[in-house]
């Protein structure tokens, strides 16, 4: 009897242990694996995250643009940064080999792509096809600013943005247009009266708050989460451009009004000067871009650098105080560089009078005048930098252009002035002391 009881007990223990083991396997497979999908990402046949609405929306969009030859590339800041951090992993991934969705499945409201409009050969029908496959699409157009200076073409509208929504996820297509300065430009996303403002949370979009300008990126095709996409070959450079991409247009109407009131100088000498000045400015801009130096147009000229092959005419000041470089261009056209210095609440740049050693300082601030009688300051309101197009180049100018000009030339800056003394004429000039004679050999160098 004792022996039978032992066998029964042993059998019961075996069954209980087996049942418990089966329960553990079931629990692990159906609960833990779903919670910690990364642990099974390498298992054969595992497809983790590919059922997300984000991935499905992007997949549909990429299939659409591929079949319709729509030239798009990924510009979403969040995704580009994620891809850049894991670039080696992404680059070594082949199509169809991905078992886990690591990028496009990340929860977010939007995915941003750029559309290269100048390469788009077949715009007709794309919008309708997108809606036929389940997208709800919105097209935003506005006047082409490149034609504002041409009366017969002014007012022609071009597409600026597309927003295509699938369920709860939206694809934001930023239309990049080619500009004459060999860069790409996108317009402001401005909602017109008939547009449904509840279509998506427009304020959350990362492009379109203002027009933007970007260098033309070199692109490469990679496989991301099993989808083939084009991305900038240098993602970090594109990401660094985004916060500094704001663009402002030339005020063509005001320019035409000015030349109607004050006739343009079309003499041979004036035209030759413009040609030489343009060549000098293009050379300076090209050199500074190569060096990675941010610059802006100011007081009718721009910055440059000696490596451009321009002969140095003079060097005033010190690296830490009032540094100014002047280069001699073709046909006796001079290009001046004024270095700016940043203080706690303002920025300033200085200048030097060679004959007397007097120093002049220009402040980029809303500061009060100094009490000392030995200082000169050119007071400017604080400003930020925007891109613009000038003589077929993408260059920086102060975003607050009018305030900047008025500080330097006064409220009547639209009226031409024939005689101008840089030491006395500006309304914001103040003395800034005198260089000690013992330092003249260092701070006043003429070539």
PDB file of C-alpha atoms in Angstrom, residues 102-402:
ATOM      1  CA  UNK A 102      13.190  50.460 -35.121  1.00  0.00           C
ATOM      2  CA  UNK A 103      12.614  53.788 -36.913  1.00  0.00           C
ATOM      3  CA  UNK A 104       9.356  54.334 -38.787  1.00  0.00           C
ATOM      4  CA  UNK A 105       7.371  52.572 -36.033  1.00  0.00           C
ATOM      5  CA  UNK A 106       8.365  55.070 -33.347  1.00  0.00           C
ATOM      6  CA  UNK A 107       5.166  56.845 -32.151  1.00  0.00           C
ATOM      7  CA  UNK A 108       4.801  60.325 -33.673  1.00  0.00           C
ATOM      8  CA  UNK A 109       2.165  62.394 -35.476  1.00  0.00           C
ATOM      9  CA  UNK A 110       4.033  63.153 -38.718  1.00  0.00           C
ATOM     10  CA  UNK A 111       6.766  61.962 -41.066  1.00  0.00           C
ATOM     11  CA  UNK A 112       8.360  64.683 -43.213  1.00  0.00           C
ATOM     12  CA  UNK A 113       9.626  64.193 -46.765  1.00  0.00           C
ATOM     13  CA  UNK A 114      10.987  66.712 -49.273  1.00  0.00           C
ATOM     14  CA  UNK A 115       9.778  66.723 -52.872  1.00  0.00           C
ATOM     15  CA  UNK A 116      12.218  68.021 -55.495  1.00  0.00           C
ATOM     16  CA  UNK A 117       9.770  69.892 -57.706  1.00  0.00           C
ATOM     17  CA  UNK A 118      12.256  70.658 -60.489  1.00  0.00           C
ATOM     18  CA  UNK A 119      12.750  66.888 -61.003  1.00  0.00           C
ATOM     19  CA  UNK A 120       9.040  66.026 -60.967  1.00  0.00           C
ATOM     20  CA  UNK A 121       7.964  65.163 -64.495  1.00  0.00           C
ATOM     21  CA  UNK A 122       4.447  63.832 -63.930  1.00  0.00           C
ATOM     22  CA  UNK A 123       2.491  65.848 -61.387  1.00  0.00           C
ATOM     23  CA  UNK A 124      -0.899  65.120 -62.948  1.00  0.00           C
ATOM     24  CA  UNK A 125      -2.951  62.452 -61.227  1.00  0.00           C
ATOM     25  CA  UNK A 126      -0.650  61.869 -58.240  1.00  0.00           C
ATOM     26  CA  UNK A 127      -3.021  63.592 -55.833  1.00  0.00           C
ATOM     27  CA  UNK A 128      -5.999  61.506 -56.950  1.00  0.00           C
ATOM     28  CA  UNK A 129      -4.063  58.225 -56.762  1.00  0.00           C
ATOM     29  CA  UNK A 130      -3.020  59.026 -53.187  1.00  0.00           C
ATOM     30  CA  UNK A 131      -6.652  59.474 -52.201  1.00  0.00           C
ATOM     31  CA  UNK A 132      -7.675  56.290 -54.045  1.00  0.00           C
ATOM     32  CA  UNK A 133      -5.342  54.176 -51.881  1.00  0.00           C
ATOM     33  CA  UNK A 134      -6.706  55.553 -48.615  1.00  0.00           C
ATOM     34  CA  UNK A 135      -4.938  58.874 -48.000  1.00  0.00           C
ATOM     35  CA  UNK A 136      -6.791  62.105 -47.246  1.00  0.00           C
ATOM     36  CA  UNK A 137      -4.682  64.800 -48.900  1.00  0.00           C
ATOM     37  CA  UNK A 138      -4.361  68.558 -48.680  1.00  0.00           C
ATOM     38  CA  UNK A 139      -2.516  70.726 -51.201  1.00  0.00           C
ATOM     39  CA  UNK A 140      -1.221  74.176 -50.232  1.00  0.00           C
ATOM     40  CA  UNK A 141      -0.256  76.618 -52.985  1.00  0.00           C
ATOM     41  CA  UNK A 142       0.905  80.220 -53.140  1.00  0.00           C
ATOM     42  CA  UNK A 143       2.449  82.740 -55.532  1.00  0.00           C
ATOM     43  CA  UNK A 144       5.864  81.937 -56.936  1.00  0.00           C
ATOM     44  CA  UNK A 145       8.213  84.552 -55.382  1.00  0.00           C
ATOM     45  CA  UNK A 146      10.791  83.964 -58.133  1.00  0.00           C
ATOM     46  CA  UNK A 147       8.414  85.665 -60.575  1.00  0.00           C
ATOM     47  CA  UNK A 148       7.569  88.722 -58.455  1.00  0.00           C
ATOM     48  CA  UNK A 149      10.044  90.828 -60.410  1.00  0.00           C
ATOM     49  CA  UNK A 150       8.389  89.894 -63.740  1.00  0.00           C
ATOM     50  CA  UNK A 151       5.096  91.734 -64.209  1.00  0.00           C
ATOM     51  CA  UNK A 152       3.697  89.365 -66.840  1.00  0.00           C
ATOM     52  CA  UNK A 153       4.258  86.264 -64.665  1.00  0.00           C
ATOM     53  CA  UNK A 154       3.731  87.679 -61.195  1.00  0.00           C
ATOM     54  CA  UNK A 155       0.925  85.875 -59.365  1.00  0.00           C
ATOM     55  CA  UNK A 156       1.565  82.414 -60.839  1.00  0.00           C
ATOM     56  CA  UNK A 157       0.851  79.840 -58.125  1.00  0.00           C
ATOM     57  CA  UNK A 158       3.024  76.840 -57.299  1.00  0.00           C
ATOM     58  CA  UNK A 159       2.579  73.951 -54.820  1.00  0.00           C
ATOM     59  CA  UNK A 160       4.382  74.528 -51.520  1.00  0.00           C
ATOM     60  CA  UNK A 161       3.198  71.716 -49.240  1.00  0.00           C
ATOM     61  CA  UNK A 162       1.207  68.491 -49.369  1.00  0.00           C
ATOM     62  CA  UNK A 163      -0.230  66.817 -46.278  1.00  0.00           C
ATOM     63  CA  UNK A 164      -1.498  63.245 -46.726  1.00  0.00           C
ATOM     64  CA  UNK A 165      -3.177  61.565 -43.761  1.00  0.00           C
ATOM     65  CA  UNK A 166      -3.748  57.851 -43.262  1.00  0.00           C
ATOM     66  CA  UNK A 167      -5.812  57.138 -40.138  1.00  0.00           C
ATOM     67  CA  UNK A 168      -3.967  58.959 -37.315  1.00  0.00           C
ATOM     68  CA  UNK A 169      -0.618  59.465 -39.072  1.00  0.00           C
ATOM     69  CA  UNK A 170       0.180  62.202 -41.601  1.00  0.00           C
ATOM     70  CA  UNK A 171       2.899  62.490 -44.235  1.00  0.00           C
ATOM     71  CA  UNK A 172       4.096  66.090 -44.621  1.00  0.00           C
ATOM     72  CA  UNK A 173       5.567  66.664 -48.074  1.00  0.00           C
ATOM     73  CA  UNK A 174       7.640  69.856 -48.178  1.00  0.00           C
ATOM     74  CA  UNK A 175       8.002  70.993 -51.800  1.00  0.00           C
ATOM     75  CA  UNK A 176      11.580  72.116 -52.499  1.00  0.00           C
ATOM     76  CA  UNK A 177      11.976  74.490 -55.437  1.00  0.00           C
ATOM     77  CA  UNK A 178      15.240  75.225 -57.222  1.00  0.00           C
ATOM     78  CA  UNK A 179      16.568  78.771 -56.972  1.00  0.00           C
ATOM     79  CA  UNK A 180      19.075  80.529 -59.215  1.00  0.00           C
ATOM     80  CA  UNK A 181      21.730  80.473 -56.487  1.00  0.00           C
ATOM     81  CA  UNK A 182      21.938  76.666 -56.827  1.00  0.00           C
ATOM     82  CA  UNK A 183      20.111  75.958 -53.583  1.00  0.00           C
ATOM     83  CA  UNK A 184      16.692  74.610 -52.596  1.00  0.00           C
ATOM     84  CA  UNK A 185      13.876  76.735 -51.183  1.00  0.00           C
ATOM     85  CA  UNK A 186      10.524  75.927 -49.577  1.00  0.00           C
ATOM     86  CA  UNK A 187       7.658  78.271 -48.886  1.00  0.00           C
ATOM     87  CA  UNK A 188       5.642  79.294 -45.867  1.00  0.00           C
ATOM     88  CA  UNK A 189       2.747  76.980 -44.990  1.00  0.00           C
ATOM     89  CA  UNK A 190       0.003  79.586 -44.846  1.00  0.00           C
ATOM     90  CA  UNK A 191      -3.552  78.278 -44.415  1.00  0.00           C
ATOM     91  CA  UNK A 192      -6.115  79.944 -46.655  1.00  0.00           C
ATOM     92  CA  UNK A 193      -9.698  80.539 -45.642  1.00  0.00           C
ATOM     93  CA  UNK A 194     -11.201  77.365 -47.133  1.00  0.00           C
ATOM     94  CA  UNK A 195      -8.714  74.965 -45.473  1.00  0.00           C
ATOM     95  CA  UNK A 196      -9.900  72.846 -42.537  1.00  0.00           C
ATOM     96  CA  UNK A 197      -7.676  73.913 -39.647  1.00  0.00           C
ATOM     97  CA  UNK A 198      -8.565  70.746 -37.743  1.00  0.00           C
ATOM     98  CA  UNK A 199      -7.318  68.460 -40.524  1.00  0.00           C
ATOM     99  CA  UNK A 200      -4.068  67.936 -38.559  1.00  0.00           C
ATOM    100  CA  UNK A 201      -2.357  69.835 -35.693  1.00  0.00           C
ATOM    101  CA  UNK A 202      -0.559  72.202 -38.101  1.00  0.00           C
ATOM    102  CA  UNK A 203       1.324  73.968 -35.311  1.00  0.00           C
ATOM    103  CA  UNK A 204       3.268  70.773 -34.619  1.00  0.00           C
ATOM    104  CA  UNK A 205       4.732  70.624 -38.143  1.00  0.00           C
ATOM    105  CA  UNK A 206       8.489  71.129 -38.159  1.00  0.00           C
ATOM    106  CA  UNK A 207       8.636  72.779 -41.600  1.00  0.00           C
ATOM    107  CA  UNK A 208       6.569  75.633 -42.955  1.00  0.00           C
ATOM    108  CA  UNK A 209       6.448  78.125 -40.088  1.00  0.00           C
ATOM    109  CA  UNK A 210       8.481  80.361 -42.418  1.00  0.00           C
ATOM    110  CA  UNK A 211      10.165  79.988 -45.817  1.00  0.00           C
ATOM    111  CA  UNK A 212      13.470  78.110 -45.707  1.00  0.00           C
ATOM    112  CA  UNK A 213      16.624  77.694 -47.787  1.00  0.00           C
ATOM    113  CA  UNK A 214      18.934  74.669 -47.867  1.00  0.00           C
ATOM    114  CA  UNK A 215      22.073  73.617 -49.659  1.00  0.00           C
ATOM    115  CA  UNK A 216      21.359  71.120 -52.395  1.00  0.00           C
ATOM    116  CA  UNK A 217      22.024  67.786 -50.627  1.00  0.00           C
ATOM    117  CA  UNK A 218      23.714  64.782 -52.157  1.00  0.00           C
ATOM    118  CA  UNK A 219      21.369  61.833 -51.652  1.00  0.00           C
ATOM    119  CA  UNK A 220      21.856  58.119 -51.030  1.00  0.00           C
ATOM    120  CA  UNK A 221      19.438  55.213 -50.940  1.00  0.00           C
ATOM    121  CA  UNK A 222      19.269  53.101 -47.786  1.00  0.00           C
ATOM    122  CA  UNK A 223      16.951  50.444 -46.370  1.00  0.00           C
ATOM    123  CA  UNK A 224      15.119  51.516 -43.229  1.00  0.00           C
ATOM    124  CA  UNK A 225      12.743  49.066 -41.542  1.00  0.00           C
ATOM    125  CA  UNK A 226      12.531  47.095 -44.784  1.00  0.00           C
ATOM    126  CA  UNK A 227      11.685  50.182 -46.874  1.00  0.00           C
ATOM    127  CA  UNK A 228      14.022  51.744 -49.441  1.00  0.00           C
ATOM    128  CA  UNK A 229      14.275  55.504 -48.950  1.00  0.00           C
ATOM    129  CA  UNK A 230      16.492  58.355 -50.100  1.00  0.00           C
ATOM    130  CA  UNK A 231      18.196  60.414 -47.365  1.00  0.00           C
ATOM    131  CA  UNK A 232      20.838  63.171 -47.374  1.00  0.00           C
ATOM    132  CA  UNK A 233      24.278  61.580 -47.629  1.00  0.00           C
ATOM    133  CA  UNK A 234      25.380  63.853 -44.794  1.00  0.00           C
ATOM    134  CA  UNK A 235      22.390  63.787 -42.414  1.00  0.00           C
ATOM    135  CA  UNK A 236      24.129  65.905 -39.756  1.00  0.00           C
ATOM    136  CA  UNK A 237      24.754  68.784 -42.175  1.00  0.00           C
ATOM    137  CA  UNK A 238      21.084  68.849 -43.141  1.00  0.00           C
ATOM    138  CA  UNK A 239      20.020  68.689 -39.480  1.00  0.00           C
ATOM    139  CA  UNK A 240      22.353  71.587 -38.640  1.00  0.00           C
ATOM    140  CA  UNK A 241      20.805  73.670 -41.432  1.00  0.00           C
ATOM    141  CA  UNK A 242      17.218  73.353 -40.160  1.00  0.00           C
ATOM    142  CA  UNK A 243      17.318  75.815 -37.206  1.00  0.00           C
ATOM    143  CA  UNK A 244      19.131  78.402 -39.374  1.00  0.00           C
ATOM    144  CA  UNK A 245      17.126  77.952 -42.581  1.00  0.00           C
ATOM    145  CA  UNK A 246      14.759  80.940 -42.376  1.00  0.00           C
ATOM    146  CA  UNK A 247      14.538  82.845 -45.675  1.00  0.00           C
ATOM    147  CA  UNK A 248      13.297  86.337 -46.582  1.00  0.00           C
ATOM    148  CA  UNK A 249      12.520  87.593 -50.079  1.00  0.00           C
ATOM    149  CA  UNK A 250      13.655  90.713 -51.856  1.00  0.00           C
ATOM    150  CA  UNK A 251      11.027  93.462 -51.685  1.00  0.00           C
ATOM    151  CA  UNK A 252      10.532  93.806 -55.418  1.00  0.00           C
ATOM    152  CA  UNK A 253       7.631  96.260 -55.245  1.00  0.00           C
ATOM    153  CA  UNK A 254       9.559  98.641 -53.001  1.00  0.00           C
ATOM    154  CA  UNK A 255      12.624  98.311 -55.209  1.00  0.00           C
ATOM    155  CA  UNK A 256      10.591  99.206 -58.318  1.00  0.00           C
ATOM    156  CA  UNK A 257       9.039 102.165 -56.523  1.00  0.00           C
ATOM    157  CA  UNK A 258      12.502 103.386 -55.505  1.00  0.00           C
ATOM    158  CA  UNK A 259      13.875 103.293 -59.042  1.00  0.00           C
ATOM    159  CA  UNK A 260      10.770 104.995 -60.382  1.00  0.00           C
ATOM    160  CA  UNK A 261      11.469 107.887 -58.030  1.00  0.00           C
ATOM    161  CA  UNK A 262      15.266 107.812 -58.233  1.00  0.00           C
ATOM    162  CA  UNK A 263      16.442 106.672 -61.656  1.00  0.00           C
ATOM    163  CA  UNK A 264      19.019 103.905 -61.748  1.00  0.00           C
ATOM    164  CA  UNK A 265      22.570 104.762 -62.804  1.00  0.00           C
ATOM    165  CA  UNK A 266      23.049 102.917 -66.096  1.00  0.00           C
ATOM    166  CA  UNK A 267      26.277 104.562 -67.162  1.00  0.00           C
ATOM    167  CA  UNK A 268      29.123 102.382 -68.441  1.00  0.00           C
ATOM    168  CA  UNK A 269      31.115 103.096 -65.275  1.00  0.00           C
ATOM    169  CA  UNK A 270      28.217 102.115 -62.978  1.00  0.00           C
ATOM    170  CA  UNK A 271      27.539  98.880 -64.858  1.00  0.00           C
ATOM    171  CA  UNK A 272      31.228  97.961 -64.798  1.00  0.00           C
ATOM    172  CA  UNK A 273      31.284  98.599 -61.042  1.00  0.00           C
ATOM    173  CA  UNK A 274      28.265  96.340 -60.478  1.00  0.00           C
ATOM    174  CA  UNK A 275      29.842  93.561 -62.513  1.00  0.00           C
ATOM    175  CA  UNK A 276      33.120  93.720 -60.573  1.00  0.00           C
ATOM    176  CA  UNK A 277      31.336  94.017 -57.229  1.00  0.00           C
ATOM    177  CA  UNK A 278      29.191  90.971 -58.009  1.00  0.00           C
ATOM    178  CA  UNK A 279      32.254  88.892 -58.926  1.00  0.00           C
ATOM    179  CA  UNK A 280      34.003  89.987 -55.732  1.00  0.00           C
ATOM    180  CA  UNK A 281      30.981  89.164 -53.602  1.00  0.00           C
ATOM    181  CA  UNK A 282      30.582  85.735 -55.218  1.00  0.00           C
ATOM    182  CA  UNK A 283      34.244  84.958 -54.568  1.00  0.00           C
ATOM    183  CA  UNK A 284      33.936  86.057 -50.938  1.00  0.00           C
ATOM    184  CA  UNK A 285      30.763  84.040 -50.368  1.00  0.00           C
ATOM    185  CA  UNK A 286      32.284  80.921 -51.939  1.00  0.00           C
ATOM    186  CA  UNK A 287      35.418  81.192 -49.799  1.00  0.00           C
ATOM    187  CA  UNK A 288      33.607  81.799 -46.520  1.00  0.00           C
ATOM    188  CA  UNK A 289      31.239  78.903 -47.187  1.00  0.00           C
ATOM    189  CA  UNK A 290      34.212  76.632 -47.805  1.00  0.00           C
ATOM    190  CA  UNK A 291      35.722  77.754 -44.491  1.00  0.00           C
ATOM    191  CA  UNK A 292      32.451  77.280 -42.622  1.00  0.00           C
ATOM    192  CA  UNK A 293      32.315  80.947 -41.552  1.00  0.00           C
ATOM    193  CA  UNK A 294      28.852  82.500 -41.081  1.00  0.00           C
ATOM    194  CA  UNK A 295      28.610  85.990 -42.539  1.00  0.00           C
ATOM    195  CA  UNK A 296      25.984  88.501 -43.582  1.00  0.00           C
ATOM    196  CA  UNK A 297      25.639  91.494 -45.873  1.00  0.00           C
ATOM    197  CA  UNK A 298      26.011  94.767 -44.031  1.00  0.00           C
ATOM    198  CA  UNK A 299      26.352  98.425 -44.950  1.00  0.00           C
ATOM    199  CA  UNK A 300      26.402  97.721 -48.652  1.00  0.00           C
ATOM    200  CA  UNK A 301      29.155  95.152 -48.668  1.00  0.00           C
ATOM    201  CA  UNK A 302      29.923  91.694 -47.248  1.00  0.00           C
ATOM    202  CA  UNK A 303      32.596  89.654 -45.559  1.00  0.00           C
ATOM    203  CA  UNK A 304      35.486  87.880 -47.330  1.00  0.00           C
ATOM    204  CA  UNK A 305      38.730  86.133 -46.556  1.00  0.00           C
ATOM    205  CA  UNK A 306      42.357  86.200 -47.684  1.00  0.00           C
ATOM    206  CA  UNK A 307      42.436  82.576 -48.894  1.00  0.00           C
ATOM    207  CA  UNK A 308      40.236  83.632 -51.789  1.00  0.00           C
ATOM    208  CA  UNK A 309      43.327  84.936 -53.552  1.00  0.00           C
ATOM    209  CA  UNK A 310      42.480  88.587 -52.844  1.00  0.00           C
ATOM    210  CA  UNK A 311      45.402  90.855 -51.896  1.00  0.00           C
ATOM    211  CA  UNK A 312      45.183  92.212 -48.352  1.00  0.00           C
ATOM    212  CA  UNK A 313      45.044  96.014 -48.342  1.00  0.00           C
ATOM    213  CA  UNK A 314      45.049  96.702 -44.598  1.00  0.00           C
ATOM    214  CA  UNK A 315      44.598  95.060 -41.210  1.00  0.00           C
ATOM    215  CA  UNK A 316      43.315  97.129 -38.290  1.00  0.00           C
ATOM    216  CA  UNK A 317      42.757  96.168 -34.644  1.00  0.00           C
ATOM    217  CA  UNK A 318      43.415  92.953 -32.763  1.00  0.00           C
ATOM    218  CA  UNK A 319      41.771  89.552 -32.835  1.00  0.00           C
ATOM    219  CA  UNK A 320      40.147  90.317 -29.493  1.00  0.00           C
ATOM    220  CA  UNK A 321      39.303  93.974 -30.222  1.00  0.00           C
ATOM    221  CA  UNK A 322      38.015  95.812 -33.320  1.00  0.00           C
ATOM    222  CA  UNK A 323      39.575  93.517 -35.929  1.00  0.00           C
ATOM    223  CA  UNK A 324      38.988  94.705 -39.484  1.00  0.00           C
ATOM    224  CA  UNK A 325      40.418  93.301 -42.722  1.00  0.00           C
ATOM    225  CA  UNK A 326      40.223  94.987 -46.110  1.00  0.00           C
ATOM    226  CA  UNK A 327      40.908  93.266 -49.438  1.00  0.00           C
ATOM    227  CA  UNK A 328      41.578  94.786 -52.826  1.00  0.00           C
ATOM    228  CA  UNK A 329      39.377  93.428 -55.575  1.00  0.00           C
ATOM    229  CA  UNK A 330      39.428  93.955 -59.306  1.00  0.00           C
ATOM    230  CA  UNK A 331      39.036  97.501 -60.665  1.00  0.00           C
ATOM    231  CA  UNK A 332      39.939  99.072 -57.283  1.00  0.00           C
ATOM    232  CA  UNK A 333      36.821  97.724 -55.570  1.00  0.00           C
ATOM    233  CA  UNK A 334      37.493  97.192 -51.865  1.00  0.00           C
ATOM    234  CA  UNK A 335      35.928  94.515 -49.700  1.00  0.00           C
ATOM    235  CA  UNK A 336      35.848  95.168 -45.940  1.00  0.00           C
ATOM    236  CA  UNK A 337      35.505  92.579 -43.173  1.00  0.00           C
ATOM    237  CA  UNK A 338      34.294  93.691 -39.746  1.00  0.00           C
ATOM    238  CA  UNK A 339      34.497  91.061 -37.015  1.00  0.00           C
ATOM    239  CA  UNK A 340      31.696  91.051 -34.455  1.00  0.00           C
ATOM    240  CA  UNK A 341      32.172  90.454 -30.732  1.00  0.00           C
ATOM    241  CA  UNK A 342      29.519  89.082 -28.422  1.00  0.00           C
ATOM    242  CA  UNK A 343      28.926  90.443 -24.939  1.00  0.00           C
ATOM    243  CA  UNK A 344      26.339  89.442 -22.348  1.00  0.00           C
ATOM    244  CA  UNK A 345      23.568  91.622 -23.748  1.00  0.00           C
ATOM    245  CA  UNK A 346      24.886  92.839 -27.097  1.00  0.00           C
ATOM    246  CA  UNK A 347      27.257  92.374 -30.031  1.00  0.00           C
ATOM    247  CA  UNK A 348      29.615  94.933 -31.481  1.00  0.00           C
ATOM    248  CA  UNK A 349      32.178  95.533 -34.184  1.00  0.00           C
ATOM    249  CA  UNK A 350      34.825  98.200 -34.410  1.00  0.00           C
ATOM    250  CA  UNK A 351      36.845 100.222 -36.884  1.00  0.00           C
ATOM    251  CA  UNK A 352      40.080 102.238 -36.872  1.00  0.00           C
ATOM    252  CA  UNK A 353      41.149 105.510 -38.501  1.00  0.00           C
ATOM    253  CA  UNK A 354      44.681 104.901 -39.812  1.00  0.00           C
ATOM    254  CA  UNK A 355      45.956 108.491 -39.626  1.00  0.00           C
ATOM    255  CA  UNK A 356      44.998 109.173 -36.023  1.00  0.00           C
ATOM    256  CA  UNK A 357      44.665 105.748 -34.434  1.00  0.00           C
ATOM    257  CA  UNK A 358      41.111 106.570 -33.370  1.00  0.00           C
ATOM    258  CA  UNK A 359      38.903 103.568 -32.682  1.00  0.00           C
ATOM    259  CA  UNK A 360      35.257 103.270 -33.668  1.00  0.00           C
ATOM    260  CA  UNK A 361      32.902 100.659 -32.306  1.00  0.00           C
ATOM    261  CA  UNK A 362      29.576  99.456 -33.693  1.00  0.00           C
ATOM    262  CA  UNK A 363      27.239  97.788 -31.225  1.00  0.00           C
ATOM    263  CA  UNK A 364      24.527  95.320 -32.183  1.00  0.00           C
ATOM    264  CA  UNK A 365      22.313  96.015 -29.197  1.00  0.00           C
ATOM    265  CA  UNK A 366      19.698  98.246 -27.650  1.00  0.00           C
ATOM    266  CA  UNK A 367      22.249  99.682 -25.237  1.00  0.00           C
ATOM    267  CA  UNK A 368      22.409 103.145 -23.718  1.00  0.00           C
ATOM    268  CA  UNK A 369      25.122 105.573 -24.780  1.00  0.00           C
ATOM    269  CA  UNK A 370      28.328 105.343 -22.774  1.00  0.00           C
ATOM    270  CA  UNK A 371      29.253 108.262 -20.512  1.00  0.00           C
ATOM    271  CA  UNK A 372      32.857 108.338 -21.683  1.00  0.00           C
ATOM    272  CA  UNK A 373      33.702 110.890 -24.380  1.00  0.00           C
ATOM    273  CA  UNK A 374      36.437 108.636 -25.785  1.00  0.00           C
ATOM    274  CA  UNK A 375      34.198 105.988 -27.358  1.00  0.00           C
ATOM    275  CA  UNK A 376      32.292 105.713 -30.613  1.00  0.00           C
ATOM    276  CA  UNK A 377      29.488 103.218 -31.065  1.00  0.00           C
ATOM    277  CA  UNK A 378      27.157 102.403 -33.940  1.00  0.00           C
ATOM    278  CA  UNK A 379      24.050 101.253 -32.081  1.00  0.00           C
ATOM    279  CA  UNK A 380      21.956  98.489 -33.667  1.00  0.00           C
ATOM    280  CA  UNK A 381      18.935  96.627 -32.350  1.00  0.00           C
ATOM    281  CA  UNK A 382      19.730  92.961 -31.689  1.00  0.00           C
ATOM    282  CA  UNK A 383      19.117  90.870 -34.768  1.00  0.00           C
ATOM    283  CA  UNK A 384      19.043  87.317 -36.075  1.00  0.00           C
ATOM    284  CA  UNK A 385      20.192  86.035 -39.460  1.00  0.00           C
ATOM    285  CA  UNK A 386      18.047  84.916 -42.386  1.00  0.00           C
ATOM    286  CA  UNK A 387      18.913  83.610 -45.828  1.00  0.00           C
ATOM    287  CA  UNK A 388      18.049  85.603 -48.926  1.00  0.00           C
ATOM    288  CA  UNK A 389      18.928  85.580 -52.603  1.00  0.00           C
ATOM    289  CA  UNK A 390      21.173  88.408 -53.778  1.00  0.00           C
ATOM    290  CA  UNK A 391      22.827  88.608 -57.221  1.00  0.00           C
ATOM    291  CA  UNK A 392      22.121  84.887 -57.766  1.00  0.00           C
ATOM    292  CA  UNK A 393      23.616  83.847 -54.424  1.00  0.00           C
ATOM    293  CA  UNK A 394      22.232  82.466 -51.182  1.00  0.00           C
ATOM    294  CA  UNK A 395      23.560  84.827 -48.508  1.00  0.00           C
ATOM    295  CA  UNK A 396      22.689  85.894 -44.973  1.00  0.00           C
ATOM    296  CA  UNK A 397      21.124  89.221 -44.057  1.00  0.00           C
ATOM    297  CA  UNK A 398      19.646  90.426 -40.758  1.00  0.00           C
ATOM    298  CA  UNK A 399      16.086  89.092 -40.465  1.00  0.00           C
ATOM    299  CA  UNK A 400      15.075  92.436 -38.968  1.00  0.00           C
ATOM    300  CA  UNK A 401      16.349  94.160 -42.117  1.00  0.00           C
ATOM    301  CA  UNK A 402      14.490  97.474 -41.852  1.00  0.00           C
TER     302      UNK A 402
END
